[in-house]
Short mmCIF file of C-alpha atoms in Angstrom, two decimals:
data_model
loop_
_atom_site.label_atom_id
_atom_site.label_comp_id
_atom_site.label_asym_id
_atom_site.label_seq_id
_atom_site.Cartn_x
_atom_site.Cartn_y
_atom_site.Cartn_z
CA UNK A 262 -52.61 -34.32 4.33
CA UNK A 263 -54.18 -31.00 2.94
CA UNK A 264 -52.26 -28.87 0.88
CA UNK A 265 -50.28 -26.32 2.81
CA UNK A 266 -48.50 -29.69 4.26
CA UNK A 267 -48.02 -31.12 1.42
CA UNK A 268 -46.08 -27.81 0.39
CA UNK A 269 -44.56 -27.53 3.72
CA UNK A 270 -42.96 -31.17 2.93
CA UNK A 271 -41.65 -29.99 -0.45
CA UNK A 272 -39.97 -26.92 0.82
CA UNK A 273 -37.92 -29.17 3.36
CA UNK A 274 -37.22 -31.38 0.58
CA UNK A 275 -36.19 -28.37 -1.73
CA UNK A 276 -33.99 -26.93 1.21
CA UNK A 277 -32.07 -30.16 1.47
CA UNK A 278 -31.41 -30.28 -2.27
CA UNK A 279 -30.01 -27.38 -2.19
CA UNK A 280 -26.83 -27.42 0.16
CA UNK A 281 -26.31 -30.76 -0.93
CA UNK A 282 -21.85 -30.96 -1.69
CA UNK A 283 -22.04 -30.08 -5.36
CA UNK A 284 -21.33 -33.56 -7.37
CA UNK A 285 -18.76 -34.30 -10.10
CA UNK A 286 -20.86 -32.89 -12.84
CA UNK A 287 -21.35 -29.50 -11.38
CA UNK A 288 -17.50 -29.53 -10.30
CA UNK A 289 -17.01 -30.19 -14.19
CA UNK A 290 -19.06 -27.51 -15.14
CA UNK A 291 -17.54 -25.22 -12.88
CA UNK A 292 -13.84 -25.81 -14.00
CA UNK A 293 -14.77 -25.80 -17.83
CA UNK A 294 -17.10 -22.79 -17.54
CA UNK A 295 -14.05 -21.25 -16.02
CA UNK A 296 -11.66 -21.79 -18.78
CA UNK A 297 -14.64 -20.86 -21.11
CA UNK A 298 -14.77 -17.38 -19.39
CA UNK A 299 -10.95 -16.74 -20.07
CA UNK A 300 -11.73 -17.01 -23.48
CA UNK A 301 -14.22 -13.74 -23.23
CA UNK A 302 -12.83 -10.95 -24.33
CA UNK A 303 -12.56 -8.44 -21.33
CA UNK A 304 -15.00 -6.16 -23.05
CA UNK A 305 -18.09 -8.42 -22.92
CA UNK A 306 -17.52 -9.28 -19.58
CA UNK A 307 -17.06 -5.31 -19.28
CA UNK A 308 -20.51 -4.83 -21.00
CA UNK A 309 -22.39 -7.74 -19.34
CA UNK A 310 -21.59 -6.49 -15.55
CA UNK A 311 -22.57 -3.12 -16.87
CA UNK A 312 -25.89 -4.44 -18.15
CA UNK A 313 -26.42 -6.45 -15.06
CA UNK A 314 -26.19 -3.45 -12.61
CA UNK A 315 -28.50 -1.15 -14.92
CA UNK A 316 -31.30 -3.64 -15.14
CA UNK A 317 -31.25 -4.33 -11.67
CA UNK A 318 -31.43 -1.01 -10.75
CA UNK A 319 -33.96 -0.42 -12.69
CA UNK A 320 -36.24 -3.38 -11.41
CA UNK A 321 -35.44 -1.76 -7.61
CA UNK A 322 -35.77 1.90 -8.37
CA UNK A 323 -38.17 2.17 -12.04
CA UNK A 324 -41.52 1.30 -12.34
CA UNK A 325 -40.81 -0.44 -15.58
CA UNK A 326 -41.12 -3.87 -14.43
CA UNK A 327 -43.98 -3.18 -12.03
CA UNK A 328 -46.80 -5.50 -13.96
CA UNK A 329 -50.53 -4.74 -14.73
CA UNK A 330 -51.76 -8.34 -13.45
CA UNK A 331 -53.89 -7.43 -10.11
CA UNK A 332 -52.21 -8.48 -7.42
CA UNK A 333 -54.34 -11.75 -6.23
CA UNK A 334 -54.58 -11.57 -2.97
CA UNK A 335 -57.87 -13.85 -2.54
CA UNK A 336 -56.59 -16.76 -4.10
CA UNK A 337 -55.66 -20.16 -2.06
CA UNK A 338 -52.09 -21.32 -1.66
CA UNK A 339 -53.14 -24.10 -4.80
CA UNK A 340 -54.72 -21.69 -7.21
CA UNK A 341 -51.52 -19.16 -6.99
CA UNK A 342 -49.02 -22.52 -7.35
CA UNK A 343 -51.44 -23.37 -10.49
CA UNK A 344 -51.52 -20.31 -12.26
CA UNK A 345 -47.74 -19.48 -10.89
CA UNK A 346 -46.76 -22.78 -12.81
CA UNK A 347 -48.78 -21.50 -16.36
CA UNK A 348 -46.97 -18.14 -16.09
CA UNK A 349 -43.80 -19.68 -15.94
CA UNK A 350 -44.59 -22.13 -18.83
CA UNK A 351 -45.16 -18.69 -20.91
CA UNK A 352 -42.12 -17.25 -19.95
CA UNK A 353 -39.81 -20.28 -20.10
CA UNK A 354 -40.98 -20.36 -23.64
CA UNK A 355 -40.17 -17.01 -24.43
CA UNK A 356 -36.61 -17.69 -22.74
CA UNK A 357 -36.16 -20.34 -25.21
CA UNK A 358 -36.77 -18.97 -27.75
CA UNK A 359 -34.64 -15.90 -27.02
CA UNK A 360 -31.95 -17.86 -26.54
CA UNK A 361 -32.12 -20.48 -29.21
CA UNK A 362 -31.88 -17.36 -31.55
CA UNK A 363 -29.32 -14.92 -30.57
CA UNK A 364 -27.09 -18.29 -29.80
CA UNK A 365 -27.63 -18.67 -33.90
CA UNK A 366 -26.00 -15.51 -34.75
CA UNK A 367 -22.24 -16.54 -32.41
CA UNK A 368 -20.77 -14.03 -29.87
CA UNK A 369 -22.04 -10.78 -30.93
CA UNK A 370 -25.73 -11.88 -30.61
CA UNK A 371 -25.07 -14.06 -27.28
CA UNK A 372 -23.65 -10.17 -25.78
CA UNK A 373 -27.28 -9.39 -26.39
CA UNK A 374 -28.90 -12.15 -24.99
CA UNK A 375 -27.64 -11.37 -21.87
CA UNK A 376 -29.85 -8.08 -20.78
CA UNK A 377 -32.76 -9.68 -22.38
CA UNK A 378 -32.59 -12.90 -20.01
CA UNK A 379 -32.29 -10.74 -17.26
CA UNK A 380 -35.12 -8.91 -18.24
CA UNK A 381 -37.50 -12.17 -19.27
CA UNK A 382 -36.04 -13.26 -15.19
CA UNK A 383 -37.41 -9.96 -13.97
CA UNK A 384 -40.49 -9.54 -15.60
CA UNK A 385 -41.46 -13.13 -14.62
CA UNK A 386 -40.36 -12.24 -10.57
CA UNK A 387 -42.72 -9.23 -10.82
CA UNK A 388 -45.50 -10.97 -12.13
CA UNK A 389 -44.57 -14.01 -9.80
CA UNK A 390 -44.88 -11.71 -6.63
CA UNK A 391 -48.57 -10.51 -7.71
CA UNK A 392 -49.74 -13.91 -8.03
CA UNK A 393 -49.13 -14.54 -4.54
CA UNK A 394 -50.51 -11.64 -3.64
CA UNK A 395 -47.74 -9.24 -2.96
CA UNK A 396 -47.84 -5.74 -4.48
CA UNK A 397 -44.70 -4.14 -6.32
CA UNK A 398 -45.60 -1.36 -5.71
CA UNK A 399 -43.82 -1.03 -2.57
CA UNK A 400 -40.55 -1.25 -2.67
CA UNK A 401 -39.72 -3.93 0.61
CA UNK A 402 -41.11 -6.01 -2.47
CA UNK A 403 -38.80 -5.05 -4.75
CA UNK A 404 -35.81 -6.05 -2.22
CA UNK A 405 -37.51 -9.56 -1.73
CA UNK A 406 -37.25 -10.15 -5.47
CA UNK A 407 -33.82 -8.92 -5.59
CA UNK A 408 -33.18 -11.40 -3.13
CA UNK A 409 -34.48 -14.26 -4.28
CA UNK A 410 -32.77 -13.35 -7.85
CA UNK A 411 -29.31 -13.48 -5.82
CA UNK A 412 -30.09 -16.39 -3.57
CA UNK A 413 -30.87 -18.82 -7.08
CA UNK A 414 -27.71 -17.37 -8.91
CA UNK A 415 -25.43 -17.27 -5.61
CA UNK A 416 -22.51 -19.75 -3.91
CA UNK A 417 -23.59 -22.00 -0.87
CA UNK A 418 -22.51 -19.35 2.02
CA UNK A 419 -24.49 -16.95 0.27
CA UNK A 420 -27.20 -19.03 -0.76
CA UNK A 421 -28.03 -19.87 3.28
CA UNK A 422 -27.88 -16.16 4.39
CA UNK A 423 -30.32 -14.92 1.83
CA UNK A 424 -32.80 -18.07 2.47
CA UNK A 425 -32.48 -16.84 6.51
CA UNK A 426 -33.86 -13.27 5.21
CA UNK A 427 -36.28 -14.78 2.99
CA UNK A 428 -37.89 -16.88 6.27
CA UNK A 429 -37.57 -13.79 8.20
CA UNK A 430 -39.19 -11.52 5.77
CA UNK A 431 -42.16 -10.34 7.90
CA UNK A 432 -39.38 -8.98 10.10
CA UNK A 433 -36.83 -7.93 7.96
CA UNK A 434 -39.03 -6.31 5.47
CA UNK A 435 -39.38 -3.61 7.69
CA UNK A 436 -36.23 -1.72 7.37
CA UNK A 437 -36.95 -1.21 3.22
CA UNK A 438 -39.43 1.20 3.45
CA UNK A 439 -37.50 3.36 1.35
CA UNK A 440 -34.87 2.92 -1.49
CA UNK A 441 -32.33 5.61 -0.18
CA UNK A 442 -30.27 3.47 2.28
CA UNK A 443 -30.47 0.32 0.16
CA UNK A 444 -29.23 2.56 -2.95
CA UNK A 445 -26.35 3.29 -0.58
CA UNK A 446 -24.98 -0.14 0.99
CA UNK A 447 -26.13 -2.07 -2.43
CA UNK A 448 -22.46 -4.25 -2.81
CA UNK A 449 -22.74 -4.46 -6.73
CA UNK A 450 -19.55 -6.10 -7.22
CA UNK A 451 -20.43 -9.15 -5.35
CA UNK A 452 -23.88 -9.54 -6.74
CA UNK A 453 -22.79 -8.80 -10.26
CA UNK A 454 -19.53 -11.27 -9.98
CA UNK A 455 -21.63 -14.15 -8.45
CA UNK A 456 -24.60 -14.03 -11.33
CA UNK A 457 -21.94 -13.82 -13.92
CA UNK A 458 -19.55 -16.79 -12.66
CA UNK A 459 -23.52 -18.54 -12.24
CA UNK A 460 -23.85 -18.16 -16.06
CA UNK A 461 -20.48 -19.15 -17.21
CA UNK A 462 -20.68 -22.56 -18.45
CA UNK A 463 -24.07 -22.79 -19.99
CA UNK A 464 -24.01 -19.21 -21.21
CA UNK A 465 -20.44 -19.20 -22.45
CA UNK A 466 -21.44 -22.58 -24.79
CA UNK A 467 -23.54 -19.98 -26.43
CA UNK A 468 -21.02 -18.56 -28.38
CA UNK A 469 -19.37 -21.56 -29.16
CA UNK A 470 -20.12 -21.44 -33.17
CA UNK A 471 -21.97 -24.35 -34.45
CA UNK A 472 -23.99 -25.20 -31.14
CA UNK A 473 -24.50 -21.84 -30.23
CA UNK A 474 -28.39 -22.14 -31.29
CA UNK A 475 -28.91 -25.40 -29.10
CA UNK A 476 -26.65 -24.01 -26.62
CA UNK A 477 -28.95 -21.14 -25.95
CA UNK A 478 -32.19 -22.45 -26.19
CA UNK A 479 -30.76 -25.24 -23.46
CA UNK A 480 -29.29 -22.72 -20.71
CA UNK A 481 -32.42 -20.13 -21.36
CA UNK A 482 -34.01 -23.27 -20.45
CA UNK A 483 -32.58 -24.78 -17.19
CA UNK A 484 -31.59 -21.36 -15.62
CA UNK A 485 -35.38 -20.33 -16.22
CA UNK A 486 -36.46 -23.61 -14.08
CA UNK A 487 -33.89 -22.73 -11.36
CA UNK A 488 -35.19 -19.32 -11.01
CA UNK A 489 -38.90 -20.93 -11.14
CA UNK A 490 -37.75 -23.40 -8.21
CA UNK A 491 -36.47 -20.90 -6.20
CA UNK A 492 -39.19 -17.83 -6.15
CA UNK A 493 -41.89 -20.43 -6.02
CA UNK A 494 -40.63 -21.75 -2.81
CA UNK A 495 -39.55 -18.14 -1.58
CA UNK A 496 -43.23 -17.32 -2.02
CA UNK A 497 -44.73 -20.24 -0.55
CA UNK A 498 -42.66 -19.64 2.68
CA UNK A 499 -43.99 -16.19 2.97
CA UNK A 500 -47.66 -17.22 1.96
CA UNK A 501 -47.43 -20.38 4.52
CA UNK A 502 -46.63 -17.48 7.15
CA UNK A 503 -48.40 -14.75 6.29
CA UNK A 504 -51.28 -16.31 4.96
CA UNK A 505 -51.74 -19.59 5.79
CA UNK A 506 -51.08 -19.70 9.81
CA UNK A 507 -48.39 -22.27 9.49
CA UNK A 508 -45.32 -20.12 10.33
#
């Protein structure tokens, strides 16, 4: 079996993982990361949802996040999973550590670690996308890692429409050629409400004092290997198609 295959075999596996009935732990987490985020005082949510939306736009519209890797266009399908797997190891780390230490300093500190995990998760999506050999410069690449951002940090219905777009990319990709209509249809509501309610429960343990430290370090952790699960496999899709022959 040569490699693109073997990839093709984990993607199916990957899709089938993920709209798989959520089980009793994720249920659990669900109802106790809601009761958690009655406990938030309206303003933080007010400044978190505020943060989300000018971060985001400023991935889509700024050249702030636009990286000064090359974009790699000559390397095989294995060499970009390789090195896509040592960036992620760097930036993982840096999530970590981020979170292990605002988590130390309780709820004030945790309102801070929210732009800045947003901003490790975008910086690592830029850099992601040049490693397979997409440039972000142009902004139909932008929307792709918008969309992948959403579909790892979105509900099930969701989840399924924005995988559709990411398999239909080549097509789809099309109608972004510029930023004005997406600037107008963007729903921010929805996208902002569905990463927050994502973050509750591992997020919200943050600012629980005493564990906030472990807390942190621990959701920084797993919601960076999500993210890594899902843009990997977002790539590979388009680089089995575009690349590789085998779409």
């Amino acid at each position: 079996m040569n490699y693109e295959h073997k990839v093709q075999r984990e993607i199916a596996d990957w899709e089938h993982q993920m709209f798989k009935p959520p089980g009793w732990l994720e249920k659990t987490s669900k109802t106790i990361g809601s009761r958690i985020n009655h406990w938030i005082p309206p303003k933080v949510h007010t400044i978190i949802t505020t943060t989300i939306r000018s971060i985001v736009r400023s991935a889509l519209f700024g050249a702030e996040y636009t990286p000064s890797r090359p974009v790699q266009r000559s390397l095989e399908l294995e060499a970009a999973d390789q090195e896509a797997k040592a960036l992620f190891a760097l930036y993982q780390k840096i999530a970590v550590a981020e979170g292990a230490g605002t988590g130390a300093g309780g709820i004030m500190f945790s309102m801070v670690d929210f732009p800045a995990l947003i901003a490790i998760k975008m910086k690592f999506l830029f850099e992601l996308a040049h490693v397979y050999g997409y440039d972000t410069k142009h902004f139909s690449e932008r929307v792709f890692i918008l969309k992948v951002f959403q579909m790892t940090f979105s509900g099930p219905e969701n989840r399924a429409r924005l995988l559709d777009s990411v398999k239909r990319w080549h097509i789809e990709k099309e109608q972004w050629r510029s930023d004005t209509e997406y600037a107008r249809n963007m729903d921010w509501e929805t996208f902002q409400v569905e990463y927050r309610d994502a973050m509750d429960f591992r997020k919200m343990l943050q600012m629980v004092p005493g564990i906030g430290a472990f807390a942190g370090a621990w959701a920084n952790y797993t919601i960076l290997e999500e993210l890594r699960e899902f843009a990997m496999n977002a790539y590979r899709l388009r680089r089995l198609h575009d690349f590789e022959g085998l779409g």
